[in-house]
Coordinates of C-alpha atoms in Angstrom, one line a residue:
M1 CA 135.6 29.3 20.0
I2 CA 133.4 29.4 16.9
D3 CA 132.1 32.8 15.9
E4 CA 128.5 33.3 14.8
F5 CA 129.3 33.6 11.1
S6 CA 131.2 30.3 11.1
Y7 CA 128.4 28.6 13.0
R8 CA 125.8 29.8 10.5
R9 CA 128.0 28.8 7.6
S10 CA 128.5 25.3 9.0
R11 CA 124.8 24.9 9.6
W12 CA 124.1 25.9 6.0
T13 CA 126.8 23.5 4.7
I14 CA 125.2 20.6 6.7
A15 CA 121.7 21.6 5.4
R16 CA 123.0 21.6 1.8
L17 CA 124.3 18.1 2.3
I18 CA 121.3 16.6 4.1
L19 CA 118.4 18.4 2.2
P20 CA 118.9 16.5 -1.1
L21 CA 118.8 13.2 0.8
L22 CA 115.6 14.2 2.5
V23 CA 114.1 15.2 -0.8
V24 CA 115.1 11.9 -2.4
Q25 CA 113.4 10.0 0.4
L26 CA 110.3 12.2 0.3
V27 CA 110.0 11.7 -3.5
A28 CA 110.4 7.9 -3.0
V29 CA 107.6 7.9 -0.5
C30 CA 105.4 10.0 -2.7
D31 CA 106.1 7.7 -5.6
V32 CA 104.8 4.8 -3.6
F33 CA 101.6 6.5 -2.6
A34 CA 100.9 8.4 -5.8
D35 CA 98.8 6.4 -8.2
D36 CA 99.1 3.6 -5.7
S37 CA 98.6 0.3 -7.5
R38 CA 99.8 -2.0 -4.7
P39 CA 97.5 -4.9 -4.1
N40 CA 94.8 -5.1 -1.5
I41 CA 95.5 -7.9 1.0
V42 CA 92.8 -10.0 2.8
L43 CA 94.3 -12.3 5.4
V44 CA 91.8 -14.9 6.5
L45 CA 92.5 -17.0 9.6
A46 CA 90.0 -19.9 10.2
D47 CA 89.7 -21.0 13.9
D48 CA 90.4 -24.8 14.4
V49 CA 90.7 -26.6 11.1
G50 CA 93.7 -28.7 10.0
I51 CA 94.5 -29.8 6.5
E52 CA 92.2 -32.8 6.7
G53 CA 89.3 -30.4 6.6
L54 CA 89.9 -29.5 2.9
Q55 CA 89.5 -31.8 -0.1
C56 CA 92.4 -30.2 -1.9
Y57 CA 94.6 -31.6 0.9
G58 CA 93.2 -35.1 0.7
G59 CA 90.2 -34.7 3.1
V60 CA 86.9 -36.4 2.2
S61 CA 84.6 -35.6 5.1
Y62 CA 83.7 -32.1 4.0
A63 CA 82.6 -30.6 0.7
T64 CA 85.0 -27.6 0.0
P65 CA 84.6 -26.8 -3.7
F66 CA 85.4 -23.1 -3.4
L67 CA 88.5 -23.5 -1.3
D68 CA 89.5 -26.3 -3.8
A69 CA 89.0 -23.9 -6.7
M70 CA 90.9 -21.2 -4.8
A71 CA 93.8 -23.6 -4.5
A72 CA 93.6 -24.7 -8.1
E73 CA 93.6 -21.1 -9.3
G74 CA 96.2 -19.9 -6.8
L75 CA 99.1 -21.2 -4.7
R76 CA 98.7 -24.1 -2.3
F77 CA 101.3 -24.7 0.4
T78 CA 101.8 -28.2 1.5
N79 CA 104.0 -27.4 4.5
A80 CA 102.4 -24.6 6.4
F81 CA 102.4 -24.8 10.2
S82 CA 100.7 -22.9 13.1
Q83 CA 101.1 -23.0 16.8
P84 CA 99.0 -25.8 18.5
L85 CA 96.5 -23.3 20.0
C86 CA 94.7 -20.1 19.3
T87 CA 96.5 -17.3 21.2
P88 CA 100.0 -18.5 20.6
T89 CA 99.3 -18.5 16.8
R90 CA 97.6 -15.1 16.9
V91 CA 100.4 -13.5 18.9
Q92 CA 102.9 -14.9 16.4
L93 CA 100.9 -13.7 13.4
M94 CA 100.3 -10.3 14.8
T95 CA 103.9 -9.6 15.7
G96 CA 106.0 -11.7 13.3
R97 CA 107.9 -13.0 16.3
Y98 CA 108.1 -16.4 18.1
N99 CA 106.2 -16.7 21.3
H100 CA 109.1 -17.0 23.7
R101 CA 110.0 -13.4 22.7
N102 CA 106.7 -11.8 23.6
W103 CA 104.5 -14.2 25.5
T104 CA 102.6 -13.1 28.6
S105 CA 99.5 -15.2 29.2
F106 CA 96.7 -16.8 27.3
G107 CA 94.3 -14.4 25.6
I108 CA 96.7 -11.5 25.9
L109 CA 98.8 -9.6 23.4
D110 CA 101.5 -7.3 24.9
P111 CA 100.1 -3.8 24.5
S112 CA 103.6 -2.5 23.7
A113 CA 103.9 -4.8 20.7
K114 CA 104.0 -3.5 17.2
T115 CA 101.3 -5.4 15.2
I116 CA 100.7 -6.3 11.6
G117 CA 98.1 -3.5 11.7
H118 CA 100.6 -0.9 12.8
H119 CA 103.1 -2.1 10.1
M120 CA 100.5 -2.0 7.3
K121 CA 99.2 1.4 8.4
A122 CA 102.7 2.7 8.3
A123 CA 103.0 1.3 4.8
G124 CA 100.2 3.6 3.7
Y125 CA 97.4 1.0 3.7
A126 CA 93.9 1.5 5.0
T127 CA 93.5 -1.2 7.7
A128 CA 90.6 -3.1 9.2
I129 CA 89.9 -6.2 11.3
F130 CA 86.6 -8.0 11.3
G131 CA 86.3 -11.2 13.3
K132 CA 87.6 -12.7 16.5
W133 CA 90.0 -10.6 18.8
Q134 CA 90.4 -12.3 22.2
L135 CA 93.8 -10.5 22.8
Q136 CA 93.0 -8.1 25.6
S137 CA 91.4 -10.1 28.5
Y138 CA 90.7 -13.7 29.0
D139 CA 90.5 -14.9 32.6
P140 CA 87.2 -15.0 34.5
P141 CA 87.1 -12.8 37.6
D142 CA 87.1 -15.7 40.0
F143 CA 90.0 -17.6 38.4
P144 CA 93.0 -17.9 40.8
G145 CA 95.6 -15.3 39.8
G146 CA 93.4 -14.0 37.0
R147 CA 92.7 -10.6 38.4
S148 CA 96.2 -9.5 37.9
R149 CA 96.0 -10.3 34.2
R150 CA 92.4 -9.2 33.3
G151 CA 92.4 -6.4 30.8
T152 CA 96.2 -6.2 30.5
G153 CA 96.4 -7.0 26.8
M154 CA 96.2 -4.9 23.7
A155 CA 92.9 -3.2 23.1
V156 CA 91.7 -3.6 19.5
E157 CA 91.3 0.1 19.0
D158 CA 95.1 0.5 19.7
A159 CA 96.2 -2.3 17.4
G160 CA 96.7 -0.3 14.2
F161 CA 93.4 -0.9 12.5
D162 CA 91.4 2.1 11.1
E163 CA 88.1 0.1 11.6
F164 CA 87.1 -2.9 13.6
A165 CA 84.1 -5.1 14.4
V166 CA 85.2 -8.0 16.6
F167 CA 84.0 -10.7 18.9
H168 CA 85.5 -10.9 22.4
A169 CA 87.0 -7.5 22.5
R170 CA 87.0 -7.2 26.3
H171 CA 86.3 -9.6 29.1
T172 CA 85.5 -13.3 28.5
E173 CA 82.3 -13.3 30.5
D174 CA 80.9 -10.4 28.4
K175 CA 81.7 -11.7 24.9
G176 CA 78.2 -13.1 24.0
S177 CA 77.7 -15.2 20.9
R178 CA 80.0 -15.4 17.9
Y179 CA 77.5 -17.2 15.6
A180 CA 73.7 -16.7 15.7
N181 CA 72.7 -13.3 17.2
P182 CA 76.3 -12.3 17.5
T183 CA 77.8 -9.7 19.9
M184 CA 80.6 -7.6 18.6
T185 CA 82.4 -4.4 19.4
E186 CA 82.5 -2.0 16.5
G187 CA 84.5 1.2 16.1
V188 CA 87.5 3.0 14.7
A189 CA 91.1 3.5 15.8
G190 CA 91.5 5.2 19.2
D191 CA 87.8 4.7 20.1
R192 CA 86.6 1.9 22.4
G193 CA 83.7 1.4 20.0
T194 CA 80.2 0.3 20.6
V195 CA 79.0 -3.1 21.7
K196 CA 76.2 -4.4 19.5
T197 CA 74.2 -7.6 19.4
H198 CA 72.8 -8.3 15.9
V199 CA 69.6 -10.2 16.6
G200 CA 68.6 -12.6 13.9
D201 CA 72.0 -12.3 12.1
Y202 CA 75.0 -14.6 11.8
G203 CA 78.4 -13.4 12.8
E204 CA 80.4 -14.6 9.8
D205 CA 77.9 -13.1 7.4
I206 CA 78.2 -9.7 9.1
W207 CA 82.0 -9.9 9.0
L208 CA 82.2 -10.8 5.4
D209 CA 79.9 -8.0 4.4
K210 CA 82.1 -5.6 6.4
V211 CA 85.2 -6.9 4.6
M212 CA 83.7 -6.2 1.2
D213 CA 82.2 -2.9 2.3
F214 CA 85.6 -1.7 3.5
L215 CA 87.3 -2.8 0.3
R216 CA 84.7 -1.0 -1.9
R217 CA 84.8 2.2 0.2
R218 CA 88.6 2.4 0.4
R219 CA 89.4 2.4 -3.3
D220 CA 91.4 5.6 -2.8
R221 CA 94.4 3.5 -1.6
P222 CA 95.3 -0.1 -1.0
A223 CA 93.6 -1.8 1.9
F224 CA 94.7 -4.5 4.3
V225 CA 91.9 -6.5 6.0
Y226 CA 92.6 -9.1 8.7
Y227 CA 89.6 -11.5 8.9
P228 CA 90.1 -13.9 11.8
M229 CA 87.1 -16.1 11.5
A230 CA 85.2 -17.7 14.4
L231 CA 84.4 -20.9 12.4
P232 CA 84.6 -23.8 13.1
H233 CA 85.5 -23.2 16.8
N234 CA 83.2 -24.8 19.3
P235 CA 80.4 -24.4 20.4
F236 CA 79.5 -26.6 17.4
Q237 CA 76.3 -25.1 16.1
P238 CA 74.2 -25.0 12.9
T239 CA 75.0 -22.4 10.3
P240 CA 72.6 -20.5 8.0
D241 CA 73.0 -23.4 5.5
S242 CA 72.0 -26.0 8.0
D243 CA 68.4 -27.5 8.0
E244 CA 68.3 -27.0 11.7
Y245 CA 69.4 -23.4 11.8
D246 CA 67.1 -21.2 13.8
P247 CA 68.5 -18.0 15.5
T248 CA 65.5 -17.9 17.9
A249 CA 66.2 -21.4 19.3
P250 CA 68.4 -22.1 22.3
A251 CA 72.1 -22.5 21.6
V252 CA 73.5 -26.0 21.2
D253 CA 77.0 -27.6 21.2
E254 CA 77.0 -30.8 19.2
V255 CA 80.0 -32.1 17.3
R256 CA 77.9 -33.3 14.4
F257 CA 77.6 -29.7 13.3
T258 CA 81.3 -29.6 12.6
K259 CA 80.6 -30.6 9.0
D260 CA 78.2 -27.7 8.5
M261 CA 80.6 -25.3 10.0
I262 CA 83.6 -26.3 7.9
E263 CA 81.5 -26.3 4.8
Y264 CA 80.2 -22.8 5.7
I265 CA 83.8 -21.6 5.7
D266 CA 83.9 -22.8 2.1
T267 CA 80.7 -21.0 1.4
L268 CA 82.1 -17.7 2.7
M269 CA 85.3 -18.0 0.7
G270 CA 83.3 -18.7 -2.4
R271 CA 81.2 -15.6 -1.7
L272 CA 84.4 -13.5 -1.1
M273 CA 85.9 -14.5 -4.4
R274 CA 82.7 -13.9 -6.3
Q275 CA 82.2 -10.5 -4.7
L276 CA 85.8 -9.5 -5.4
K277 CA 85.3 -10.3 -9.0
S278 CA 81.9 -8.5 -9.4
A279 CA 83.4 -5.4 -7.7
G280 CA 86.3 -5.4 -10.1
L281 CA 88.8 -5.9 -7.2
A282 CA 89.9 -9.5 -7.8
D283 CA 92.9 -8.8 -10.0
N284 CA 94.5 -6.5 -7.5
T285 CA 93.6 -8.2 -4.3
V286 CA 95.6 -11.0 -2.7
V287 CA 93.6 -13.4 -0.5
I288 CA 95.5 -15.5 1.9
F289 CA 93.6 -18.3 3.7
T290 CA 95.0 -20.3 6.6
S291 CA 94.1 -21.6 10.1
D292 CA 95.2 -20.9 13.7
N293 CA 95.7 -24.6 14.7
G294 CA 94.5 -28.1 14.0
T295 CA 91.0 -29.4 14.2
N296 CA 89.3 -29.9 17.6
V297 CA 90.3 -33.3 19.3
K298 CA 86.6 -34.2 19.5
V299 CA 86.4 -34.3 15.7
T300 CA 87.4 -37.2 13.5
S301 CA 87.8 -36.8 9.8
L302 CA 88.5 -39.1 6.9
M303 CA 91.4 -38.8 4.3
A304 CA 91.2 -40.1 0.8
D305 CA 93.7 -42.8 1.6
G306 CA 91.3 -44.3 4.1
R307 CA 92.8 -43.0 7.3
E308 CA 90.7 -41.7 10.1
I309 CA 92.3 -38.5 11.5
R310 CA 91.5 -37.3 15.0
G311 CA 91.9 -33.6 15.4
G312 CA 95.0 -32.6 17.3
K313 CA 94.2 -29.0 18.5
A314 CA 96.4 -27.9 21.5
T315 CA 98.9 -30.8 21.0
P316 CA 102.3 -30.7 19.4
L317 CA 101.2 -33.5 17.0
Q318 CA 101.2 -32.8 13.3
T319 CA 97.4 -32.9 13.6
G320 CA 97.7 -29.9 15.9
I321 CA 99.9 -27.8 13.8
H322 CA 99.7 -28.7 10.1
V323 CA 97.3 -26.3 8.6
P324 CA 96.0 -25.2 5.1
L325 CA 97.6 -22.2 3.4
I326 CA 96.3 -20.9 0.1
A327 CA 97.1 -17.7 -1.6
W328 CA 94.8 -16.5 -4.4
S329 CA 94.9 -13.5 -6.8
P330 CA 94.2 -13.6 -10.5
G331 CA 96.6 -10.7 -11.0
H332 CA 99.4 -11.6 -8.5
V333 CA 99.5 -15.3 -7.9
K334 CA 100.7 -18.0 -10.4
P335 CA 98.7 -21.2 -9.9
R336 CA 100.9 -24.0 -8.5
V337 CA 101.7 -26.1 -5.4
T338 CA 104.8 -25.5 -3.3
D339 CA 106.4 -27.5 -0.4
R340 CA 108.0 -24.3 1.0
L341 CA 108.1 -24.3 4.8
V342 CA 105.9 -21.6 6.4
D343 CA 104.9 -20.7 9.9
M344 CA 102.7 -17.9 11.3
S345 CA 105.6 -15.5 12.0
D346 CA 105.9 -15.3 8.2
M347 CA 102.6 -13.6 7.6
L348 CA 103.7 -10.1 8.7
P349 CA 106.8 -9.9 6.5
T350 CA 104.9 -11.4 3.6
C351 CA 102.2 -8.7 3.8
L352 CA 104.9 -6.1 4.0
A353 CA 106.6 -7.6 0.9
L354 CA 103.3 -7.5 -1.0
A355 CA 103.0 -3.8 0.1
D356 CA 106.5 -3.2 -1.2
W357 CA 107.4 -1.7 2.2
P358 CA 110.5 -2.3 4.4
V359 CA 110.3 -3.7 7.9
A360 CA 110.4 -0.7 10.3
E361 CA 113.1 -0.3 12.8
G362 CA 112.4 -2.0 16.1
P363 CA 112.6 -5.6 17.5
P364 CA 113.8 -8.0 14.8
L365 CA 111.2 -10.2 13.2
D366 CA 111.5 -14.0 13.1
G367 CA 109.3 -14.4 10.1
I368 CA 110.5 -14.7 6.5
S369 CA 108.4 -13.5 3.6
F370 CA 107.0 -16.2 1.3
A371 CA 105.7 -13.6 -1.3
D372 CA 108.4 -14.7 -3.7
Q373 CA 106.5 -18.0 -4.1
F374 CA 103.5 -16.1 -5.6
R375 CA 105.5 -15.7 -8.9
P376 CA 108.6 -17.8 -8.5
A377 CA 112.0 -16.6 -9.7
E378 CA 113.1 -17.6 -13.2
T379 CA 116.6 -18.3 -12.1
P380 CA 118.1 -19.7 -8.8
E381 CA 120.1 -16.5 -8.4
E382 CA 116.8 -14.5 -8.0
T383 CA 115.4 -16.8 -5.3
P384 CA 115.4 -15.1 -1.8
A385 CA 116.3 -16.9 1.3
Q386 CA 113.9 -19.6 2.6
R387 CA 113.5 -20.9 6.1
D388 CA 115.3 -24.2 6.8
A389 CA 112.9 -25.3 9.5
V390 CA 109.8 -24.3 11.4
F391 CA 110.5 -23.5 15.1
V392 CA 107.8 -23.8 17.8
W393 CA 108.0 -22.5 21.4
Y394 CA 104.6 -23.4 22.9
D395 CA 103.3 -22.9 26.4
P396 CA 99.8 -21.5 26.6
R397 CA 100.0 -20.9 30.4
P398 CA 99.0 -19.1 32.5
G399 CA 95.3 -18.8 31.9
W400 CA 91.8 -20.2 32.6
D401 CA 91.3 -23.9 31.5
K402 CA 95.1 -24.3 30.8
E403 CA 95.8 -26.6 33.8
R404 CA 96.4 -29.6 31.5
F405 CA 99.0 -28.0 29.3
G406 CA 102.8 -28.0 29.4
R407 CA 105.7 -26.5 27.5
H408 CA 106.9 -27.9 24.2
V409 CA 109.9 -26.6 22.2
F410 CA 110.6 -28.2 18.9
A411 CA 111.7 -27.7 15.3
L412 CA 110.6 -29.5 12.2
D413 CA 111.4 -29.6 8.5
H414 CA 110.2 -31.8 5.6
T415 CA 111.4 -35.1 7.1
H416 CA 111.7 -34.8 10.9
K417 CA 110.6 -33.1 14.1
L418 CA 112.9 -32.8 17.0
F419 CA 111.9 -31.7 20.6
R420 CA 114.3 -29.9 22.9
N421 CA 114.2 -32.8 25.3
G422 CA 115.8 -35.0 22.5
R423 CA 112.7 -36.8 21.3
L424 CA 112.9 -37.4 17.5
V425 CA 109.9 -38.0 15.2
R426 CA 110.1 -39.1 11.6
L427 CA 107.6 -37.5 9.2
T428 CA 106.3 -39.7 6.3
D429 CA 105.0 -39.0 2.8
R430 CA 101.5 -39.4 4.2
P431 CA 100.4 -36.0 5.5
L432 CA 99.8 -35.8 9.3
E433 CA 101.6 -39.1 9.9
E434 CA 104.6 -39.2 12.3
I435 CA 106.7 -42.1 13.6
E436 CA 108.6 -42.1 16.9
V437 CA 112.3 -42.8 16.4
T438 CA 113.8 -44.9 19.1
S439 CA 117.5 -44.8 19.8
E440 CA 117.9 -48.4 18.7
A441 CA 116.3 -47.7 15.3
E442 CA 117.9 -44.3 14.6
S443 CA 119.4 -44.3 11.1
I444 CA 122.1 -42.2 9.6
A445 CA 119.4 -39.9 8.1
D446 CA 117.8 -39.7 11.5
R447 CA 121.0 -38.7 13.2
A448 CA 121.7 -36.1 10.6
A449 CA 118.2 -34.7 11.1
R450 CA 118.8 -34.6 14.9
R451 CA 122.0 -32.5 14.4
R452 CA 120.3 -30.2 11.9
L453 CA 117.2 -29.5 14.0
A454 CA 119.1 -29.2 17.3
A455 CA 121.1 -26.4 15.6
V456 CA 117.8 -24.7 14.7
I457 CA 116.5 -24.9 18.3
A458 CA 119.8 -23.5 19.7
R459 CA 119.8 -20.7 17.1
E460 CA 116.2 -19.6 17.7
M461 CA 116.5 -19.8 21.5
Q462 CA 119.2 -17.1 21.4
P463 CA 117.7 -13.9 22.6
H464 CA 117.3 -11.0 20.3
P465 CA 119.1 -7.7 21.2
D466 CA 115.9 -6.3 22.8
Q467 CA 115.5 -9.4 25.1
K468 CA 116.9 -9.9 28.5
R469 CA 115.9 -13.5 28.8
T470 CA 115.8 -16.6 26.6
E471 CA 112.2 -17.5 27.5
P472 CA 109.4 -16.7 29.9
P473 CA 109.6 -18.4 33.4
L474 CA 107.9 -21.8 33.8
V475 CA 104.6 -21.3 35.6
D476 CA 101.3 -23.2 36.1
A477 CA 97.9 -22.2 34.8
F478 CA 97.5 -19.8 37.7
G479 CA 100.8 -18.0 37.1
S480 CA 102.6 -19.6 40.1
P481 CA 106.2 -20.6 39.5
L482 CA 107.0 -24.3 38.9

């Protein structure tokens, strides 16, 4: 039996051993936050535009001089990939994990998930989201099976953002307009916020103003702003730069306005870069621009090589998943082009790497930081690990208007795409082009790619330690088992 003196002495001995370690950790944390020069990060996610929408990727249907300048002054990725559809990409981006690890239903983010907002807030960043949310509730009240899913997702006020102003924060039928006379929910962390309709204004203009206002106000520490645009998602409508723009006129939905909408994205990015420079924030702000999926299937665009490209949104075609990715920062990004493979799970660890902050304990991430590409290593020994392939688990069901969709599981690299069912596709040097490989025409290189990508699929389908299943059950759009 230990006497009281021995007990106290042992406690003091333990304290003497542990206290210096705690002090070292505290000093390290204080060193990070004191005189904090870590960069601001603005992550911009366009809504429905593939690489054919930008001239710097070979598109010729739309004038994108500011995005082209951003690419020329920064880092352009030629092999960046999204999920084929909105929510799957947003869930992956927000959590850094593949969809089969955290998928519930369309328009829903598991409220127990740890988001990019939570991670960046823990890293000491001021955090904000301005733009589209659509991660708490999606199904209309009369949709079969929908009542059990309504309002079950993550509320924006609980997602780790200090401030927010978002379109479609709650139920689908209450979301209003995202463009002319926009409706948005505005508030701060932990508060449901206030729903406002901005009569006579344009949604994207308001959100960009809020991005810049937040960055100017939060100069006391680095800021992370997630800006999920609404553009150029349908309804296809005029923008403030369109001759036909009139916020008092009845709303329209005409594909011909796609050109105006994509070009207004470019206008906004030009405005963002100019305002960052005029505010003295450009050198220490990293802007990352990408898209949540390919262009709408109703839209056909031209490439410089003469090809007509029909949008592939919601499909596993290259036109559904090959998206632009540009990183720009005069002080942090060296201008060049890279063929590094990137997918949306990589956004979270990349932002943490820029914040010089470790990934917190918890469920493992699937993403791999590409921040090393901003200023590439001088020697091969300094080059961090890169992803060998992009993995996609895609099934947007259950959810309203998802009756036509199925499940697709595949992996791709620079030369091939392999589906779990054995279908093999060869990718060519012409972006967005893919050729089906028949068993009779399969070459030695094709067979090697099949083995290589089959191993990737098998590896990624292994459950993480926090998972009890390899993937969600197969259901139809209403949530009924198949």
